[in-house]
Amino acid sequence: MLKQIAIYVRKSSSAEGKQVNSHDRQIADIESFCKRNSMVITKRFSDSATGTNNKRPGFHKMLSWLDQNADHVVVMNSVSRLARNQSVWTHIEDRLTQFRFVEFGNQVPTHLMVGIFLSVAKEESQKISDRVKSAYRSLKEKHGERLRWGNPNIGDLSALGVQERRRRMIEHWSEIL
């Protein structure tokens, strides 16, 4: 009997315009992995939320789906997509045989492997946060209160950015014409 395979992807931010390719990149990696391992994907779960807590609707739907049948398996790109700390442990410990991670290959993950990778994911999350805060402080010192934080191109893609560009274009051409 063919096992039912689901996938779970997570990006860290729900903000529009942030990490726009994250889910697609993860899905492509997982689909390639499943194809190589003759797995057929029958269900998809996703979240756009931090992995530092477990308040994620897609995560809980995925757990409920796993509980429906012991033969259900969920494939993820990496342990860091599951969580960024070990608080998830109580939710996954008894279900560990139902997980596969592309980074481990097609093997049942061990408690040791997942525990180590969750610890590394937590450290990575902290280092990312520290780097962002440090960069912000440095830029704040350099530019003062006029600092506009974030990707300058995102504003140009927003509805307000489009309106502003249109307004400037009309103003520019009306002076010329």
PDB file of C-alpha atoms in Angstrom:
ATOM      1  CA  MET A   1       0.000   0.000   0.000  1.00  0.00           C
ATOM      2  CA  LEU A   2       1.315   3.435  -0.950  1.00  0.00           C
ATOM      3  CA  LYS A   3       1.843   5.741   2.008  1.00  0.00           C
ATOM      4  CA  GLN A   4       0.063   9.066   1.930  1.00  0.00           C
ATOM      5  CA  ILE A   5       2.633  11.826   1.814  1.00  0.00           C
ATOM      6  CA  ALA A   6       2.026  15.412   2.838  1.00  0.00           C
ATOM      7  CA  ILE A   7       4.398  18.318   2.702  1.00  0.00           C
ATOM      8  CA  TYR A   8       4.837  21.133   5.194  1.00  0.00           C
ATOM      9  CA  VAL A   9       6.516  24.421   4.346  1.00  0.00           C
ATOM     10  CA  ARG A  10       7.041  27.449   6.537  1.00  0.00           C
ATOM     11  CA  LYS A  11       8.407  30.905   6.013  1.00  0.00           C
ATOM     12  CA  SER A  12       9.210  33.104   8.977  1.00  0.00           C
ATOM     13  CA  SER A  13       7.195  36.169   8.057  1.00  0.00           C
ATOM     14  CA  SER A  14       3.591  36.850   7.153  1.00  0.00           C
ATOM     15  CA  ALA A  15       4.485  40.342   5.905  1.00  0.00           C
ATOM     16  CA  GLU A  16       3.583  40.889   2.264  1.00  0.00           C
ATOM     17  CA  GLY A  17       6.669  41.195   0.107  1.00  0.00           C
ATOM     18  CA  LYS A  18       8.945  39.361   2.552  1.00  0.00           C
ATOM     19  CA  GLN A  19      10.435  35.965   1.741  1.00  0.00           C
ATOM     20  CA  VAL A  20       8.319  35.814  -1.402  1.00  0.00           C
ATOM     21  CA  ASN A  21      10.166  32.803  -2.822  1.00  0.00           C
ATOM     22  CA  SER A  22      10.575  30.811   0.374  1.00  0.00           C
ATOM     23  CA  HIS A  23       7.556  28.520   0.036  1.00  0.00           C
ATOM     24  CA  ASP A  24       8.173  27.964  -3.693  1.00  0.00           C
ATOM     25  CA  ARG A  25      11.821  27.083  -3.109  1.00  0.00           C
ATOM     26  CA  GLN A  26      10.944  24.632  -0.341  1.00  0.00           C
ATOM     27  CA  ILE A  27       8.160  23.053  -2.408  1.00  0.00           C
ATOM     28  CA  ALA A  28      10.494  22.566  -5.392  1.00  0.00           C
ATOM     29  CA  ASP A  29      13.098  20.853  -3.175  1.00  0.00           C
ATOM     30  CA  ILE A  30      10.485  18.642  -1.533  1.00  0.00           C
ATOM     31  CA  GLU A  31       8.794  17.711  -4.815  1.00  0.00           C
ATOM     32  CA  SER A  32      12.167  16.733  -6.293  1.00  0.00           C
ATOM     33  CA  PHE A  33      12.944  14.654  -3.187  1.00  0.00           C
ATOM     34  CA  CYS A  34       9.538  12.931  -3.338  1.00  0.00           C
ATOM     35  CA  LYS A  35       9.945  12.165  -7.032  1.00  0.00           C
ATOM     36  CA  ARG A  36      13.403  10.623  -6.439  1.00  0.00           C
ATOM     37  CA  ASN A  37      11.951   8.489  -3.649  1.00  0.00           C
ATOM     38  CA  SER A  38       8.733   7.461  -5.480  1.00  0.00           C
ATOM     39  CA  MET A  39       6.524   9.366  -3.062  1.00  0.00           C
ATOM     40  CA  VAL A  40       3.196  10.800  -4.155  1.00  0.00           C
ATOM     41  CA  ILE A  41       2.125  14.012  -2.424  1.00  0.00           C
ATOM     42  CA  THR A  42      -1.535  13.964  -1.422  1.00  0.00           C
ATOM     43  CA  LYS A  43      -1.723  16.876   1.022  1.00  0.00           C
ATOM     44  CA  ARG A  44      -0.024  20.241   1.579  1.00  0.00           C
ATOM     45  CA  PHE A  45       0.328  22.300   4.744  1.00  0.00           C
ATOM     46  CA  SER A  46       1.991  25.669   5.164  1.00  0.00           C
ATOM     47  CA  ASP A  47       2.502  28.559   7.534  1.00  0.00           C
ATOM     48  CA  SER A  48       3.837  32.072   7.243  1.00  0.00           C
ATOM     49  CA  ALA A  49       4.860  32.527  10.855  1.00  0.00           C
ATOM     50  CA  THR A  50       7.834  32.328  13.129  1.00  0.00           C
ATOM     51  CA  GLY A  51       9.104  28.909  14.086  1.00  0.00           C
ATOM     52  CA  THR A  52       9.953  30.086  17.585  1.00  0.00           C
ATOM     53  CA  ASN A  53       6.501  29.190  18.850  1.00  0.00           C
ATOM     54  CA  ASN A  54       3.919  26.569  17.973  1.00  0.00           C
ATOM     55  CA  LYS A  55       0.958  28.892  17.352  1.00  0.00           C
ATOM     56  CA  ARG A  56       0.739  28.007  13.659  1.00  0.00           C
ATOM     57  CA  PRO A  57      -2.527  26.787  12.115  1.00  0.00           C
ATOM     58  CA  GLY A  58      -0.859  24.809   9.318  1.00  0.00           C
ATOM     59  CA  PHE A  59       1.387  23.083  11.838  1.00  0.00           C
ATOM     60  CA  HIS A  60      -1.596  21.949  13.938  1.00  0.00           C
ATOM     61  CA  LYS A  61      -3.566  20.818  10.862  1.00  0.00           C
ATOM     62  CA  MET A  62      -0.532  18.778   9.824  1.00  0.00           C
ATOM     63  CA  LEU A  63      -0.332  17.147  13.273  1.00  0.00           C
ATOM     64  CA  SER A  64      -4.058  16.307  13.160  1.00  0.00           C
ATOM     65  CA  TRP A  65      -3.588  14.753   9.721  1.00  0.00           C
ATOM     66  CA  LEU A  66      -0.698  12.630  11.038  1.00  0.00           C
ATOM     67  CA  ASP A  67      -2.932  11.442  13.904  1.00  0.00           C
ATOM     68  CA  GLN A  68      -5.567  10.169  11.456  1.00  0.00           C
ATOM     69  CA  ASN A  69      -3.348   7.333  10.253  1.00  0.00           C
ATOM     70  CA  ALA A  70      -0.002   5.980  11.473  1.00  0.00           C
ATOM     71  CA  ASP A  71       1.035   5.453   7.824  1.00  0.00           C
ATOM     72  CA  HIS A  72       0.788   9.163   7.006  1.00  0.00           C
ATOM     73  CA  VAL A  73       4.167  10.814   6.436  1.00  0.00           C
ATOM     74  CA  VAL A  74       5.063  14.511   6.233  1.00  0.00           C
ATOM     75  CA  VAL A  75       8.084  15.676   4.272  1.00  0.00           C
ATOM     76  CA  MET A  76       9.830  18.957   5.084  1.00  0.00           C
ATOM     77  CA  ASN A  77      12.860  20.616   3.607  1.00  0.00           C
ATOM     78  CA  SER A  78      14.687  20.920   6.912  1.00  0.00           C
ATOM     79  CA  VAL A  79      14.133  20.664  10.641  1.00  0.00           C
ATOM     80  CA  SER A  80      14.311  24.469  10.875  1.00  0.00           C
ATOM     81  CA  ARG A  81      11.069  24.642   8.871  1.00  0.00           C
ATOM     82  CA  LEU A  82       9.397  22.534  11.574  1.00  0.00           C
ATOM     83  CA  ALA A  83      10.555  24.768  14.435  1.00  0.00           C
ATOM     84  CA  ARG A  84      13.281  27.051  15.686  1.00  0.00           C
ATOM     85  CA  ASN A  85      13.466  25.571  19.194  1.00  0.00           C
ATOM     86  CA  GLN A  86      12.716  22.422  21.147  1.00  0.00           C
ATOM     87  CA  SER A  87       9.292  23.531  22.394  1.00  0.00           C
ATOM     88  CA  VAL A  88       7.914  21.576  19.448  1.00  0.00           C
ATOM     89  CA  TRP A  89       9.280  18.361  20.949  1.00  0.00           C
ATOM     90  CA  THR A  90       6.102  17.438  22.865  1.00  0.00           C
ATOM     91  CA  HIS A  91       4.151  17.668  19.595  1.00  0.00           C
ATOM     92  CA  ILE A  92       6.482  15.523  17.498  1.00  0.00           C
ATOM     93  CA  GLU A  93       8.238  13.032  19.778  1.00  0.00           C
ATOM     94  CA  ASP A  94       5.612  10.287  19.444  1.00  0.00           C
ATOM     95  CA  ARG A  95       5.168  11.034  15.727  1.00  0.00           C
ATOM     96  CA  LEU A  96       8.853  11.100  14.775  1.00  0.00           C
ATOM     97  CA  THR A  97       8.583   8.043  12.513  1.00  0.00           C
ATOM     98  CA  GLN A  98       6.046   9.977  10.426  1.00  0.00           C
ATOM     99  CA  PHE A  99       8.512  12.730   9.467  1.00  0.00           C
ATOM    100  CA  ARG A 100      11.062  12.928   6.669  1.00  0.00           C
ATOM    101  CA  PHE A 101      13.448  15.798   6.111  1.00  0.00           C
ATOM    102  CA  VAL A 102      15.089  16.396   2.744  1.00  0.00           C
ATOM    103  CA  GLU A 103      18.312  17.320   4.560  1.00  0.00           C
ATOM    104  CA  PHE A 104      18.453  13.791   6.116  1.00  0.00           C
ATOM    105  CA  GLY A 105      17.473  11.811   3.026  1.00  0.00           C
ATOM    106  CA  ASN A 106      14.728   9.214   3.052  1.00  0.00           C
ATOM    107  CA  GLN A 107      15.364   7.822   6.503  1.00  0.00           C
ATOM    108  CA  VAL A 108      13.357   7.914   9.699  1.00  0.00           C
ATOM    109  CA  PRO A 109      14.872  10.684  11.790  1.00  0.00           C
ATOM    110  CA  THR A 110      16.248   9.772  15.204  1.00  0.00           C
ATOM    111  CA  HIS A 111      15.611  11.678  18.407  1.00  0.00           C
ATOM    112  CA  LEU A 112      19.283  12.638  18.510  1.00  0.00           C
ATOM    113  CA  MET A 113      19.322  13.987  14.937  1.00  0.00           C
ATOM    114  CA  VAL A 114      16.186  16.084  15.360  1.00  0.00           C
ATOM    115  CA  GLY A 115      17.234  17.308  18.807  1.00  0.00           C
ATOM    116  CA  ILE A 116      20.592  18.493  17.503  1.00  0.00           C
ATOM    117  CA  PHE A 117      19.072  20.162  14.449  1.00  0.00           C
ATOM    118  CA  LEU A 118      16.402  21.913  16.558  1.00  0.00           C
ATOM    119  CA  SER A 119      19.172  23.248  18.815  1.00  0.00           C
ATOM    120  CA  VAL A 120      21.126  24.461  15.791  1.00  0.00           C
ATOM    121  CA  ALA A 121      17.959  26.090  14.373  1.00  0.00           C
ATOM    122  CA  LYS A 122      17.441  27.957  17.649  1.00  0.00           C
ATOM    123  CA  GLU A 123      21.036  29.213  17.635  1.00  0.00           C
ATOM    124  CA  GLU A 124      20.726  30.224  13.979  1.00  0.00           C
ATOM    125  CA  SER A 125      17.536  32.153  14.749  1.00  0.00           C
ATOM    126  CA  GLN A 126      19.251  33.997  17.593  1.00  0.00           C
ATOM    127  CA  LYS A 127      22.261  34.853  15.418  1.00  0.00           C
ATOM    128  CA  ILE A 128      20.014  36.194  12.649  1.00  0.00           C
ATOM    129  CA  SER A 129      18.164  38.339  15.178  1.00  0.00           C
ATOM    130  CA  ASP A 130      21.433  39.631  16.656  1.00  0.00           C
ATOM    131  CA  ARG A 131      22.809  40.515  13.184  1.00  0.00           C
ATOM    132  CA  VAL A 132      19.645  42.398  12.204  1.00  0.00           C
ATOM    133  CA  LYS A 133      19.614  44.341  15.485  1.00  0.00           C
ATOM    134  CA  SER A 134      23.298  45.176  15.148  1.00  0.00           C
ATOM    135  CA  ALA A 135      22.862  46.352  11.554  1.00  0.00           C
ATOM    136  CA  TYR A 136      19.889  48.489  12.574  1.00  0.00           C
ATOM    137  CA  ARG A 137      21.842  50.113  15.427  1.00  0.00           C
ATOM    138  CA  SER A 138      24.757  50.823  13.089  1.00  0.00           C
ATOM    139  CA  LEU A 139      22.515  52.359  10.434  1.00  0.00           C
ATOM    140  CA  LYS A 140      20.628  54.367  13.058  1.00  0.00           C
ATOM    141  CA  GLU A 141      23.933  55.841  14.265  1.00  0.00           C
ATOM    142  CA  LYS A 142      24.938  56.675  10.699  1.00  0.00           C
ATOM    143  CA  HIS A 143      21.601  58.082   9.420  1.00  0.00           C
ATOM    144  CA  GLY A 144      19.818  59.144  12.605  1.00  0.00           C
ATOM    145  CA  GLU A 145      16.049  59.494  12.732  1.00  0.00           C
ATOM    146  CA  ARG A 146      15.703  59.833   8.956  1.00  0.00           C
ATOM    147  CA  LEU A 147      16.581  56.152   8.575  1.00  0.00           C
ATOM    148  CA  ARG A 148      13.921  54.238   6.635  1.00  0.00           C
ATOM    149  CA  TRP A 149      14.225  50.584   7.615  1.00  0.00           C
ATOM    150  CA  GLY A 150      13.581  47.729   5.204  1.00  0.00           C
ATOM    151  CA  ASN A 151      14.018  46.911   1.557  1.00  0.00           C
ATOM    152  CA  PRO A 152      13.696  50.175  -0.386  1.00  0.00           C
ATOM    153  CA  ASN A 153      12.250  48.303  -3.368  1.00  0.00           C
ATOM    154  CA  ILE A 154       9.286  46.934  -1.410  1.00  0.00           C
ATOM    155  CA  GLY A 155       7.733  50.392  -1.071  1.00  0.00           C
ATOM    156  CA  ASP A 156       7.871  50.801  -4.835  1.00  0.00           C
ATOM    157  CA  LEU A 157       5.826  47.618  -5.245  1.00  0.00           C
ATOM    158  CA  SER A 158       3.156  48.465  -2.694  1.00  0.00           C
ATOM    159  CA  ALA A 159      -0.145  50.090  -3.684  1.00  0.00           C
ATOM    160  CA  LEU A 160       1.025  53.359  -2.118  1.00  0.00           C
ATOM    161  CA  GLY A 161       4.328  53.098  -3.976  1.00  0.00           C
ATOM    162  CA  VAL A 162       2.519  52.596  -7.278  1.00  0.00           C
ATOM    163  CA  GLN A 163       0.261  55.595  -6.560  1.00  0.00           C
ATOM    164  CA  GLU A 164       3.255  57.748  -5.650  1.00  0.00           C
ATOM    165  CA  ARG A 165       5.154  56.765  -8.823  1.00  0.00           C
ATOM    166  CA  ARG A 166       2.060  57.545 -10.907  1.00  0.00           C
ATOM    167  CA  ARG A 167       1.649  60.924  -9.186  1.00  0.00           C
ATOM    168  CA  ARG A 168       5.299  61.804  -9.848  1.00  0.00           C
ATOM    169  CA  MET A 169       5.061  60.686 -13.464  1.00  0.00           C
ATOM    170  CA  ILE A 170       1.939  62.824 -14.064  1.00  0.00           C
ATOM    171  CA  GLU A 171       3.614  65.791 -12.363  1.00  0.00           C
ATOM    172  CA  HIS A 172       6.771  65.328 -14.428  1.00  0.00           C
ATOM    173  CA  TRP A 173       4.995  65.029 -17.786  1.00  0.00           C
ATOM    174  CA  SER A 174       2.464  67.791 -17.116  1.00  0.00           C
ATOM    175  CA  GLU A 175       5.356  70.248 -16.667  1.00  0.00           C
ATOM    176  CA  ILE A 176       6.874  69.140 -19.971  1.00  0.00           C
ATOM    177  CA  LEU A 177       3.660  69.007 -21.986  1.00  0.00           C
TER     178      LEU A 177
END
